[in-house]
Amino acid sequence: METLYTATVSNVGGREGDVKSLDGILEMDVKRPVEMHGEGGAPNPEMLFAAAYSSCYNGALMAVAERRKVILPTHAVEVSISLNKDGNNMFLSGKITVKAPGMDHDELQQLAETAHAVCPYSKAVKGNMDMKIEVMV
């Protein structure tokens, strides 16, 4: 295995703190969302995870389309990440929504499922969190 890139980010203060990347590119406060009795007004871990996942997944989707010689119209990938509680246990679940107006639904569904199989984030969460895939044309 060849490591292509490693990102290192540290946090001080948990959900009411800040995150900083070792290279200084990322530096921001994080806040507990209002829905979790927090102050809000700043990113939170679920939001940052959704941002990273949507970017990675969309890259996988575009690569799959290119390999299959499918013209992917102007499109968007939304990833929703939910923090859930069951008794004292906390867990994540999510949903990937691929929006590609004008594209054939079945073809987009096949691309979305293949992208889910090859996306590094999807592989990382496989078997650990429930992820649903939805396509909208």
CSV table of C-alpha atoms in Angstrom, one decimal, residues 49-50 53-54 57 76-82 84 91-99 108-109 111-117 119 121-123 125-136:
chain,number,residue,atom,x,y,z
A,49,PHE,CA,-17.8,15.0,8.1
A,50,ALA,CA,-20.7,15.6,5.7
A,53,TYR,CA,-17.8,12.8,2.6
A,54,SER,CA,-19.7,14.7,-0.1
A,57,TYR,CA,-18.1,10.7,-2.9
A,76,ALA,CA,-24.7,17.9,-7.0
A,77,VAL,CA,-24.0,15.5,-4.2
A,78,GLU,CA,-25.6,16.1,-0.8
A,79,VAL,CA,-24.5,14.1,2.2
A,80,SER,CA,-26.6,14.2,5.4
A,81,ILE,CA,-25.0,12.9,8.6
A,82,SER,CA,-27.2,12.3,11.6
A,84,ASN,CA,-28.4,9.4,16.9
A,91,PHE,CA,-24.1,6.4,16.6
A,92,LEU,CA,-24.0,8.0,13.1
A,93,SER,CA,-26.3,7.4,10.2
A,94,GLY,CA,-26.4,9.1,6.8
A,95,LYS,CA,-27.9,9.7,3.4
A,96,ILE,CA,-26.2,10.4,0.1
A,97,THR,CA,-28.4,12.3,-2.4
A,98,VAL,CA,-27.2,12.6,-6.0
A,99,LYS,CA,-29.0,15.3,-8.0
A,108,LEU,CA,-27.8,7.5,-12.3
A,109,GLN,CA,-28.8,4.9,-9.7
A,111,LEU,CA,-23.5,5.2,-11.1
A,112,ALA,CA,-24.4,6.2,-7.5
A,113,GLU,CA,-24.2,2.6,-6.3
A,114,THR,CA,-20.9,2.0,-8.0
A,115,ALA,CA,-19.5,5.2,-6.6
A,116,HIS,CA,-20.6,4.1,-3.1
A,117,ALA,CA,-18.7,0.8,-3.6
A,119,CYS,CA,-15.5,5.8,-2.5
A,121,TYR,CA,-15.4,7.3,2.8
A,122,SER,CA,-18.1,4.8,1.9
A,123,LYS,CA,-15.6,2.0,2.4
A,125,VAL,CA,-18.2,3.5,7.1
A,126,LYS,CA,-19.4,0.2,5.5
A,127,GLY,CA,-20.8,-2.1,8.2
A,128,ASN,CA,-20.4,0.7,10.8
A,129,MET,CA,-23.1,3.1,9.9
A,130,ASP,CA,-26.3,3.0,7.9
A,131,MET,CA,-26.0,5.0,4.7
A,132,LYS,CA,-28.9,5.3,2.3
A,133,ILE,CA,-28.5,6.4,-1.4
A,134,GLU,CA,-31.1,8.4,-3.2
A,135,VAL,CA,-30.9,9.8,-6.8
A,136,MET,CA,-33.0,12.7,-8.1
